[in-house]
Coordinates of C-alpha atoms (C1' of nucleotides) in Angstrom, one line a residue:
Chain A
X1 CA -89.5 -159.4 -158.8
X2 CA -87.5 -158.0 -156.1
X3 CA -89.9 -155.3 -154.3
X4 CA -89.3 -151.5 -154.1
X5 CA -88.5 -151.0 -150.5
X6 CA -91.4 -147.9 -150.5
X7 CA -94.1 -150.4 -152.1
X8 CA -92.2 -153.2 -149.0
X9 CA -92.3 -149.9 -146.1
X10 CA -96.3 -149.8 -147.0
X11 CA -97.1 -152.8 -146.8
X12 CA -95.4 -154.1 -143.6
X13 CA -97.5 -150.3 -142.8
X14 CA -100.8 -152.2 -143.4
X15 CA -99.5 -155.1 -141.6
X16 CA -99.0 -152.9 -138.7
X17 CA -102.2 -151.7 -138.9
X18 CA -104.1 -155.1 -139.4
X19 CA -101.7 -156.7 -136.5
X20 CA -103.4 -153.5 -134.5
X21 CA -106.9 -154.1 -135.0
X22 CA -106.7 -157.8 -134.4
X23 CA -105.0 -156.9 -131.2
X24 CA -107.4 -154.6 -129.9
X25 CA -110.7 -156.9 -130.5
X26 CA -108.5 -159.3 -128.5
X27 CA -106.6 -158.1 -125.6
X28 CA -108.6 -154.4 -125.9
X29 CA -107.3 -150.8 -126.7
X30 CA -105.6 -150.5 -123.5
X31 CA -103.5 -153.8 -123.6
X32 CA -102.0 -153.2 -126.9
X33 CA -98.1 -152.8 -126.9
X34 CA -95.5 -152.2 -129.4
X35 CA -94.3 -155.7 -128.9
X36 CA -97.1 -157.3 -129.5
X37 CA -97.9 -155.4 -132.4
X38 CA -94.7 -155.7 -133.6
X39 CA -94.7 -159.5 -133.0
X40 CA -97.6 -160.7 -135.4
X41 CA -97.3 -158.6 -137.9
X42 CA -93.6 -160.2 -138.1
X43 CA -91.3 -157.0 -137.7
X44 CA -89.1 -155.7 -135.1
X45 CA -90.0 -153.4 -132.3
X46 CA -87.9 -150.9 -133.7
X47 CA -90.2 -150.6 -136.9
X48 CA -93.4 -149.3 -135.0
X49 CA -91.8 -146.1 -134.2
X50 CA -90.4 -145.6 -137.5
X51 CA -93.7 -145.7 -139.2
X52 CA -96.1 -144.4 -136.6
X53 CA -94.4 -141.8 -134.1
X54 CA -96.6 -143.2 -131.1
X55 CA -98.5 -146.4 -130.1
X56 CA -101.2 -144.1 -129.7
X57 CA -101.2 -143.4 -133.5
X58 CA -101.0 -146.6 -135.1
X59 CA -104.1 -147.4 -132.8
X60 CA -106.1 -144.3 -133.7
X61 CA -105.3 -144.6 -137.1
X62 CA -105.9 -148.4 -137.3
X63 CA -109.3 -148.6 -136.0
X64 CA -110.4 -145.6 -138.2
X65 CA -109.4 -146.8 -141.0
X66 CA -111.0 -150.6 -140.2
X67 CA -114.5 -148.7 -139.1
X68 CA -114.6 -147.0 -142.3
X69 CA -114.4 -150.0 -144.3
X70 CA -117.0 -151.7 -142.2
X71 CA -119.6 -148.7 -141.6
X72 CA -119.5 -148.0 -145.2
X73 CA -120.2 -152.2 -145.8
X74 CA -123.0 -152.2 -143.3
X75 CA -124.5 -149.2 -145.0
X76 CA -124.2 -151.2 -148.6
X77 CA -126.5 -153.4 -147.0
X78 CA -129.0 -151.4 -145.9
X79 CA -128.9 -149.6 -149.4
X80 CA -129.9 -152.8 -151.4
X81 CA -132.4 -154.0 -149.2
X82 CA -136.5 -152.8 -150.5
X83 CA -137.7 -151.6 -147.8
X84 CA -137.1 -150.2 -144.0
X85 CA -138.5 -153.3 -142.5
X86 CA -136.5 -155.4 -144.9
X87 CA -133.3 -153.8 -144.7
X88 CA -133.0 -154.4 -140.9
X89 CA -133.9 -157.2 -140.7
X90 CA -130.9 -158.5 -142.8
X91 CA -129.0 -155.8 -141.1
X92 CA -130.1 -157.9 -137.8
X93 CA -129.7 -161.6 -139.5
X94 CA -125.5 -160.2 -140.3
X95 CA -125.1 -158.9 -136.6
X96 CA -126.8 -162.1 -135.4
X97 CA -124.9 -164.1 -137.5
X98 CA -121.5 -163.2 -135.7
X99 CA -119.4 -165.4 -133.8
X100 CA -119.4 -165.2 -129.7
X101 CA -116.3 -162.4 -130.0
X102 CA -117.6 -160.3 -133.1
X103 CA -114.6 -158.5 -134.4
X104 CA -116.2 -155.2 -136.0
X105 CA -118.5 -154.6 -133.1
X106 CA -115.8 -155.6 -130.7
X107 CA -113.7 -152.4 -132.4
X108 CA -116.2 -150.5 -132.6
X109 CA -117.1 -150.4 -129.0
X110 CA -113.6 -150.4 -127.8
X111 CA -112.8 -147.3 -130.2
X112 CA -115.7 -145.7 -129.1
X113 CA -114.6 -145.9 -125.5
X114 CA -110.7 -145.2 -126.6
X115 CA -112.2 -142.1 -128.2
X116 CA -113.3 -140.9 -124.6
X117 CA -110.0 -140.5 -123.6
X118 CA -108.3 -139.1 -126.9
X119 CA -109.3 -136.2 -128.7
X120 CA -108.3 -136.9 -132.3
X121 CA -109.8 -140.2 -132.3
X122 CA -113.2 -138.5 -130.9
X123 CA -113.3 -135.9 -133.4
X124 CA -112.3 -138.2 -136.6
X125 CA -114.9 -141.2 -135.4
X126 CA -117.7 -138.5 -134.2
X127 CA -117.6 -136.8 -137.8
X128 CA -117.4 -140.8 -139.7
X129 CA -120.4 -141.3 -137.3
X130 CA -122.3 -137.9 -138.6
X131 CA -121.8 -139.3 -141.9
X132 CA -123.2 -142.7 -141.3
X133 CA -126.4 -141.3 -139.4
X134 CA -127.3 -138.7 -142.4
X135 CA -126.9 -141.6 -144.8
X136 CA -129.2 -143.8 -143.0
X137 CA -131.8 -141.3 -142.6
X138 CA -131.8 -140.1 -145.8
X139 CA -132.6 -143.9 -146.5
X140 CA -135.5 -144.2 -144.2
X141 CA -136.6 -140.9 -146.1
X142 CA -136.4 -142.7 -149.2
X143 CA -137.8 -145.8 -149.2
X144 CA -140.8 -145.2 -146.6
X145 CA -142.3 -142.1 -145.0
X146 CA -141.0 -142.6 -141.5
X147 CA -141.6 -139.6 -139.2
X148 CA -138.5 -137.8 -138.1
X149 CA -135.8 -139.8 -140.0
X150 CA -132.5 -138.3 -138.2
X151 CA -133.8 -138.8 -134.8
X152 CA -135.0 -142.4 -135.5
X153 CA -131.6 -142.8 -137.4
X154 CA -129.8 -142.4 -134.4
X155 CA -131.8 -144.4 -132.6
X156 CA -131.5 -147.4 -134.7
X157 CA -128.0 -147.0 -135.0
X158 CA -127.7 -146.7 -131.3
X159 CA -129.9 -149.8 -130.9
X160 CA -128.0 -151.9 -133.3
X161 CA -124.6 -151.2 -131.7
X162 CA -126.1 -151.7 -128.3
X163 CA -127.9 -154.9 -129.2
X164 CA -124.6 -156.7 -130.8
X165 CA -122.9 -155.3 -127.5
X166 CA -125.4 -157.1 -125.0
X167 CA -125.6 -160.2 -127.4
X168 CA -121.8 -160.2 -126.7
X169 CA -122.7 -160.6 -123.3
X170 CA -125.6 -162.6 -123.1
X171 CA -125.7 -165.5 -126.3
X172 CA -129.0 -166.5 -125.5
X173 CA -130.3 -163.1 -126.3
X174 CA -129.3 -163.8 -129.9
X175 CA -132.0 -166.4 -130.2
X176 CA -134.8 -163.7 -129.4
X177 CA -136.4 -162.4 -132.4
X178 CA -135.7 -158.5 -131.9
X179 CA -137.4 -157.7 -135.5
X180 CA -140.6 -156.8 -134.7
X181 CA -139.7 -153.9 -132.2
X182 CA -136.6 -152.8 -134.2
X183 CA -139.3 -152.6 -137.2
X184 CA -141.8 -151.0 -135.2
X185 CA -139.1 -148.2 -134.2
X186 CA -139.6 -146.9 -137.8
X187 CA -143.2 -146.7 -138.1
X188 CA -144.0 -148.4 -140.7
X189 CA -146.5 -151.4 -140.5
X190 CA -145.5 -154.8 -142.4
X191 CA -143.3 -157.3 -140.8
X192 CA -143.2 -160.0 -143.7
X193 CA -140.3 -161.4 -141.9
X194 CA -139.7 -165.2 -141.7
X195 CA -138.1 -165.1 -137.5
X196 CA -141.0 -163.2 -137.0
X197 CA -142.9 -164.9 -134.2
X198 CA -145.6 -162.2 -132.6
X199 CA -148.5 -160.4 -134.5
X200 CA -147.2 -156.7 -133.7
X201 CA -150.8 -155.9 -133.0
Chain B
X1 CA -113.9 -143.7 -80.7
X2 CA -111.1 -145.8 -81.7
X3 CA -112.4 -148.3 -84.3
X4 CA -111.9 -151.9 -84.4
X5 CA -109.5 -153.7 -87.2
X6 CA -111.9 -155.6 -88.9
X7 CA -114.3 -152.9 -89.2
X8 CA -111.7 -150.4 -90.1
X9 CA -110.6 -153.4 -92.5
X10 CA -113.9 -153.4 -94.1
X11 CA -113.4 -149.3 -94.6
X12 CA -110.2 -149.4 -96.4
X13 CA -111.9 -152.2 -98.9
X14 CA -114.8 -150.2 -99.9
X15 CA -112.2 -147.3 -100.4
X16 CA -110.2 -149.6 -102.9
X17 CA -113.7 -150.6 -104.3
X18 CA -114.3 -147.0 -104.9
X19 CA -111.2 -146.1 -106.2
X20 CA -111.0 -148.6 -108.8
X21 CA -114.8 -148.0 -110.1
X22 CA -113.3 -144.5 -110.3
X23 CA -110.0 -145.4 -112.0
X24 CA -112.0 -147.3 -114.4
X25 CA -114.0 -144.6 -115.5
X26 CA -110.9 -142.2 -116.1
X27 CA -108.8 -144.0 -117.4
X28 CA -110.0 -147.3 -118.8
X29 CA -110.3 -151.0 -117.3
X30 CA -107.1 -151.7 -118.9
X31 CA -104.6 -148.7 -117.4
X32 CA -105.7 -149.7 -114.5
X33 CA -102.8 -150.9 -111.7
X34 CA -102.4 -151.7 -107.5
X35 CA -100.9 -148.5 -107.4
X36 CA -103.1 -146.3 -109.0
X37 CA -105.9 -147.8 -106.8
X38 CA -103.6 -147.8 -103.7
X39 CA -103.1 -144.4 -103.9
X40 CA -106.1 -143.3 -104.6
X41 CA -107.9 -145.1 -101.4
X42 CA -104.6 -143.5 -99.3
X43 CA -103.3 -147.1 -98.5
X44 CA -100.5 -148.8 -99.2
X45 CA -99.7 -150.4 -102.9
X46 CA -99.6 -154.3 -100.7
X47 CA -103.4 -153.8 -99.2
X48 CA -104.3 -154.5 -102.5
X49 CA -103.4 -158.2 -102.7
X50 CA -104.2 -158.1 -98.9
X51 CA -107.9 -157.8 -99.5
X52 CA -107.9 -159.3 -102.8
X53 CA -106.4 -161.7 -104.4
X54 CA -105.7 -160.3 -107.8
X55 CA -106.5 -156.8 -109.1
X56 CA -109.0 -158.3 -111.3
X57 CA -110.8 -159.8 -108.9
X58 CA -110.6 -156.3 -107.3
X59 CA -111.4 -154.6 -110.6
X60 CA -114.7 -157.4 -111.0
X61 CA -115.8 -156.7 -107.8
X62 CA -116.1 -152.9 -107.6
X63 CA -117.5 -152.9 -110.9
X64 CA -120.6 -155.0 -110.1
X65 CA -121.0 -153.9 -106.8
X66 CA -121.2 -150.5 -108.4
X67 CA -123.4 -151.7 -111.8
X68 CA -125.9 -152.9 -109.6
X69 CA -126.8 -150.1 -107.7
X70 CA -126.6 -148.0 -110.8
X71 CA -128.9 -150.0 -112.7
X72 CA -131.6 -150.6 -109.7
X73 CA -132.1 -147.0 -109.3
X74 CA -132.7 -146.6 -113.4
X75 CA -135.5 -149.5 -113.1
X76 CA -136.6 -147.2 -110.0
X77 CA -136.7 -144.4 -112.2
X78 CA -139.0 -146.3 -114.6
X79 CA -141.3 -147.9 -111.9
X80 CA -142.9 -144.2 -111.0
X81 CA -143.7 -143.0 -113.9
X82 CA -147.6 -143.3 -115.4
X83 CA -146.8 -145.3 -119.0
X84 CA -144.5 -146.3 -121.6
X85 CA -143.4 -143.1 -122.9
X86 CA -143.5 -141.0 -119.8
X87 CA -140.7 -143.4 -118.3
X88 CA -139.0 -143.4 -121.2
X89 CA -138.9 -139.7 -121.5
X90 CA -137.5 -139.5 -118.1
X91 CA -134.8 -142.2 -118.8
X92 CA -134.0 -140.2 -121.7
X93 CA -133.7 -136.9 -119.6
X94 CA -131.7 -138.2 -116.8
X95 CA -129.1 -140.0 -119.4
X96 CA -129.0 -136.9 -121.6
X97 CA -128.9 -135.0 -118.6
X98 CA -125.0 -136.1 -117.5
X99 CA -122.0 -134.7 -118.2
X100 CA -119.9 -135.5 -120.8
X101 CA -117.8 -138.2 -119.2
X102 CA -121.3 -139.8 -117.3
X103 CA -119.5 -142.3 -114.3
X104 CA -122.3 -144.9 -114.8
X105 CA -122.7 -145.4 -118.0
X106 CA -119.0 -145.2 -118.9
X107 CA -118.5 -148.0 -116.2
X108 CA -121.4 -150.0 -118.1
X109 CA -119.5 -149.8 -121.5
X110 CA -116.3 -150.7 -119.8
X111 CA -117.4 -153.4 -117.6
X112 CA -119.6 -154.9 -121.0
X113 CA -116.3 -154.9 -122.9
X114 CA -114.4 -156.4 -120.4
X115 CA -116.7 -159.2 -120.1
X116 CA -115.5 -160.0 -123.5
X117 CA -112.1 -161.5 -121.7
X118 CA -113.2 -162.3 -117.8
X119 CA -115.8 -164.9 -118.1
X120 CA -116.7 -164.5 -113.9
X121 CA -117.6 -161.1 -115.1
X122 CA -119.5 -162.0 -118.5
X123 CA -121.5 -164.5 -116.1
X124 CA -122.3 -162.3 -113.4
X125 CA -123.7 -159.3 -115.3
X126 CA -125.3 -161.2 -118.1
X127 CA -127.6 -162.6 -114.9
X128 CA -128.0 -158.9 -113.9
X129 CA -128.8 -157.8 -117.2
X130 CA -131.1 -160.5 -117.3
X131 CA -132.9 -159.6 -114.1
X132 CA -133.2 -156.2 -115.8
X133 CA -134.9 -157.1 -118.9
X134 CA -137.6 -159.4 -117.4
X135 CA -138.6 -156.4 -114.9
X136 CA -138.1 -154.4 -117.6
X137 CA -140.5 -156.3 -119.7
X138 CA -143.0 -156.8 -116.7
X139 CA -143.3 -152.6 -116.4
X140 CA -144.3 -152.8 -120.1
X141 CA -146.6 -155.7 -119.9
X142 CA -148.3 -153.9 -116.8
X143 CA -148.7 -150.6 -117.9
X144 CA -149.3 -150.7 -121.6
X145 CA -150.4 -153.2 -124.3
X146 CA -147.1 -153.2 -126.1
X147 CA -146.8 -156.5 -128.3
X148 CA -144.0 -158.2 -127.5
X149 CA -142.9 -157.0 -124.1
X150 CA -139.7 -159.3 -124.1
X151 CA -138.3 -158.4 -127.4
X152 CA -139.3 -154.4 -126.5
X153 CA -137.6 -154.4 -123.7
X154 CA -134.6 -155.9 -124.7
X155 CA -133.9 -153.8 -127.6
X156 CA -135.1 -150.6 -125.9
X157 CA -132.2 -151.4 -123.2
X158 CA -129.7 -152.1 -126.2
X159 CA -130.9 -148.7 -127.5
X160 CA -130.3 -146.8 -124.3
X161 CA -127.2 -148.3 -124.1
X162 CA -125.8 -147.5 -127.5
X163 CA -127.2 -144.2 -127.0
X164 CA -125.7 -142.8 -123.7
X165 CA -121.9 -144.5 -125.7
X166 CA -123.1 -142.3 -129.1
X167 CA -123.8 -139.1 -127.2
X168 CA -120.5 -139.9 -125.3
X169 CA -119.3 -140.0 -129.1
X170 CA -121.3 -137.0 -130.1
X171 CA -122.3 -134.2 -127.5
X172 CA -124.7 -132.6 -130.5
X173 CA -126.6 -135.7 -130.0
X174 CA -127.8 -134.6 -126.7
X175 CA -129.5 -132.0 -128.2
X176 CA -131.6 -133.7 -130.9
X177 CA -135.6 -134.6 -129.3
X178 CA -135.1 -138.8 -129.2
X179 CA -138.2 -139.2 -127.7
X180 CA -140.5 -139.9 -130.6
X181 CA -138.9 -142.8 -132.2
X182 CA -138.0 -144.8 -129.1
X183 CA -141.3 -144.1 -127.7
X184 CA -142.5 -145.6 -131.6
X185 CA -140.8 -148.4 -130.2
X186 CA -143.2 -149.4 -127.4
X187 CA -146.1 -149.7 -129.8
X188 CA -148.1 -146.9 -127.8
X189 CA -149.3 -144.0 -129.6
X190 CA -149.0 -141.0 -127.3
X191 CA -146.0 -138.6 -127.1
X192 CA -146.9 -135.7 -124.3
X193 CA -143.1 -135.0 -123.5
X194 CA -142.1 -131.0 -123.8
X195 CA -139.1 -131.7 -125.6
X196 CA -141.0 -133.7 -128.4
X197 CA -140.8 -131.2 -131.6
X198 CA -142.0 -134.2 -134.6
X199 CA -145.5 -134.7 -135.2
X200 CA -145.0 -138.5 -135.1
X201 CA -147.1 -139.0 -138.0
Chain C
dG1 C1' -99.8 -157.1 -68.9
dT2 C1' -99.3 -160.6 -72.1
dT3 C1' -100.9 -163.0 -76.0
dC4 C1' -103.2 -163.2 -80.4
dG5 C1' -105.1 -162.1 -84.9
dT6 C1' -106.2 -158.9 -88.3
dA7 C1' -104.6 -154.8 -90.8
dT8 C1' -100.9 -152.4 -92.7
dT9 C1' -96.2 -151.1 -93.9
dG10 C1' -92.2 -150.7 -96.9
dG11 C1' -89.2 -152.9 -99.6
dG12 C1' -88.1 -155.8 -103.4
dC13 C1' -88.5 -159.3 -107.1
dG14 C1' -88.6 -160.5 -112.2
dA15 C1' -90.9 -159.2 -116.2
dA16 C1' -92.8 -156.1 -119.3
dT17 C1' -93.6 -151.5 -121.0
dG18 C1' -92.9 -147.1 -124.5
dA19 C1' -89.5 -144.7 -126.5
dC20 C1' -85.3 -144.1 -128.7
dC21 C1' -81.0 -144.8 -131.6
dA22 C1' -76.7 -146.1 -134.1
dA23 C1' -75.7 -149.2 -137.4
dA24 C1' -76.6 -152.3 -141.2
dC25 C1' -79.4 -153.6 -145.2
dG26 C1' -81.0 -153.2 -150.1
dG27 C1' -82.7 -151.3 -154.1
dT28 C1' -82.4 -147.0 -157.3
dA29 C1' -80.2 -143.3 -159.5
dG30 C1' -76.2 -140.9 -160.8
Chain D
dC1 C1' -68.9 -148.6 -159.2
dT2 C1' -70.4 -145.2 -155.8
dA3 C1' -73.6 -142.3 -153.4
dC4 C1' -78.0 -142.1 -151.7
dC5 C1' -82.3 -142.9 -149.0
dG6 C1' -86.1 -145.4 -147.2
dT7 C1' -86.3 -149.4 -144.4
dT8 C1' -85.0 -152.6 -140.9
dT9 C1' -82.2 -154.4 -137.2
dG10 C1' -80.9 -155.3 -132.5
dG11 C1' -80.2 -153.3 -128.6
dT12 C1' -80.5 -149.8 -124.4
dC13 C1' -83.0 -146.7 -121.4
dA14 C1' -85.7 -145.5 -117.4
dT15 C1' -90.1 -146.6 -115.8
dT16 C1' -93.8 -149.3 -114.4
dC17 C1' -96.2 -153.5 -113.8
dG18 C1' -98.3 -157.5 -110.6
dC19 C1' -97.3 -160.0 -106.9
dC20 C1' -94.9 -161.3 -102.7
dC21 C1' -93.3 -161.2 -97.8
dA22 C1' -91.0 -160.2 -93.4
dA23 C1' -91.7 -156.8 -90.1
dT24 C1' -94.7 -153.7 -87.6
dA25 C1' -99.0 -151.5 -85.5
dC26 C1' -102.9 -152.1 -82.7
dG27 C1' -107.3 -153.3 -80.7
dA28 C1' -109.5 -157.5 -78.5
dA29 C1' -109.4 -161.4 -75.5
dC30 C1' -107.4 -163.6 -71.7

DNA sequence: GTTCGTATTGGGCGAATGACCAAACGGTAG
DNA sequence: CTACCGTTTGGTCATTCGCCCAATACGAAC
């Protein structure tokens, strides 16, 4: 029953690492300390630089980590829905959906801005973004004939991470319905949305 | 020759003012500290909490001062060109047009995530943003027939945003023609822009 | 020239920071 | 039982933080 003290070392490792992310949606990615990190994820000070040489570290490799997980569960999503039109507009209905202070889009911004600043984190979150772009165009390829699908990827994941990011700001924009030009960036005609409230010609 | 204190008063706050939108670009809302900005506007570290209260209330101040002006002269950009996608192509080349580390729009992202935790400042540039969508909305109403001008404009700002932070992320993003899709977006068929390679269906 | 008010100086406060380390702990293997 | 090793403890270190304040500089008003 007892645990091994390696199995013990990786998970108060993940602890870390969750205790990090949680920090940096909350306070941001400059107002995370050792302390702090140290404090709710129940260990000593001492502990952070045993299993990450730097604060630095544990932060780069935390949000990584948590933006892989949720990238790759945002492009699930996409992947099941039928069609361009429908897939974002369940991709909008989850973003929507999200309390006042977001976590994954709070991370993701913050990390993006972090990454500014520190090389690694750019390079590791640039090529994970790469990755997430190619899959998304190859799915507008797929399912409908949209013109230039890497371009309009981009664009749509641009658009989607800057919506969420001036929702954040302004809550009343959440109450818009934002399917009808999001739908209209892909080119394809049908908008058999239910929030749908104009006649997109 | 010799200037008066209260106007030389005024000069050392719009120093600090610039210092800390400065500061906040390089190094992040959070590192920044009354010394930092202190020394950067050549005063002393107590001028700071002379002129203002707290450095947040410094840090708020210089960002919005700054955000307006920034964002006025991108609607000014907008206003003289002919039609939806001409403005928008010239939007698109001035943002992809900045350096790596582009002042403004790494002040926007900062100052949007910010927000997240100073609720004068969340207030304050949700109103501007505000004001920037509806005249944004009223350019596309007046010049084009796009459908839903509201809902356009407020996604095509969220896209712009997300796409000046994922060039940040991604310098080979620059490089790729945008154009087309967020052109798509407006509704308007036309794409007359020199860097537009896709046939657009 | 004296007074007055704004602007600035320079020092200092307690608290918090990142980093580091010697010692103790607790299973596992010999 | 003993030796070993990954993990954790509890503390120190120099540095920096925001904020404060008494003293000073200096032009304007009298």
């Amino acid at each position: 029953m007892a645990t091994d003290s390696a199995t013990r070392g990786a998970h108060t490792r993940t602890r870390l690492l969750d205790a990090a992310v949680q920090l940096i949606v909350e306070e941001g990615w400059g107002a995370v300390t050792t302390r702090k990190m140290a404090d709710r994820a129940g260990v000593r000070a001492g502990v952070v630089h045993y299993h990450f040489g730097t604060v630095t570290d544990l932060l780069v490799d935390a949000a990584l980590d948590a933006l892989r997980r949720e990238l790759m569960a945002a492009l699930g999503v996409l992947r099941e829905a039928r069609d361009a039109s429908a897939g974002i507009a369940d991709l909008l209905a989850v973003l929507q959906g999200y309390s006042p202070e977001d976590p994954a889009t709070v991370l993701m911004s913050e990390t993006l801005l972090a990454s500014t600043r520190i090389e690694r984190l750019r390079s590791e979150l640039s090529g994970l973004m790469r990755e997430l772009r190619g899959a998304m165009a190859d799915w507008l390829r797929a399912r409908d004939s949209v013109p230039d699908p890497e371009a309009t990827a981009a664009v749509l994941g641009a658009a989607l991470d800057g919506l969420v990011l001036h929702c954040l700001l302004d809550p009343e924009l959440r109450t818009t319905s934002l399917a009808g030009p999001l739908t209209r960036l892909t080119g394809t005609e049908e908008t058999p949305d239910d929030t749908d409230r104009d006649g997109t010609r």
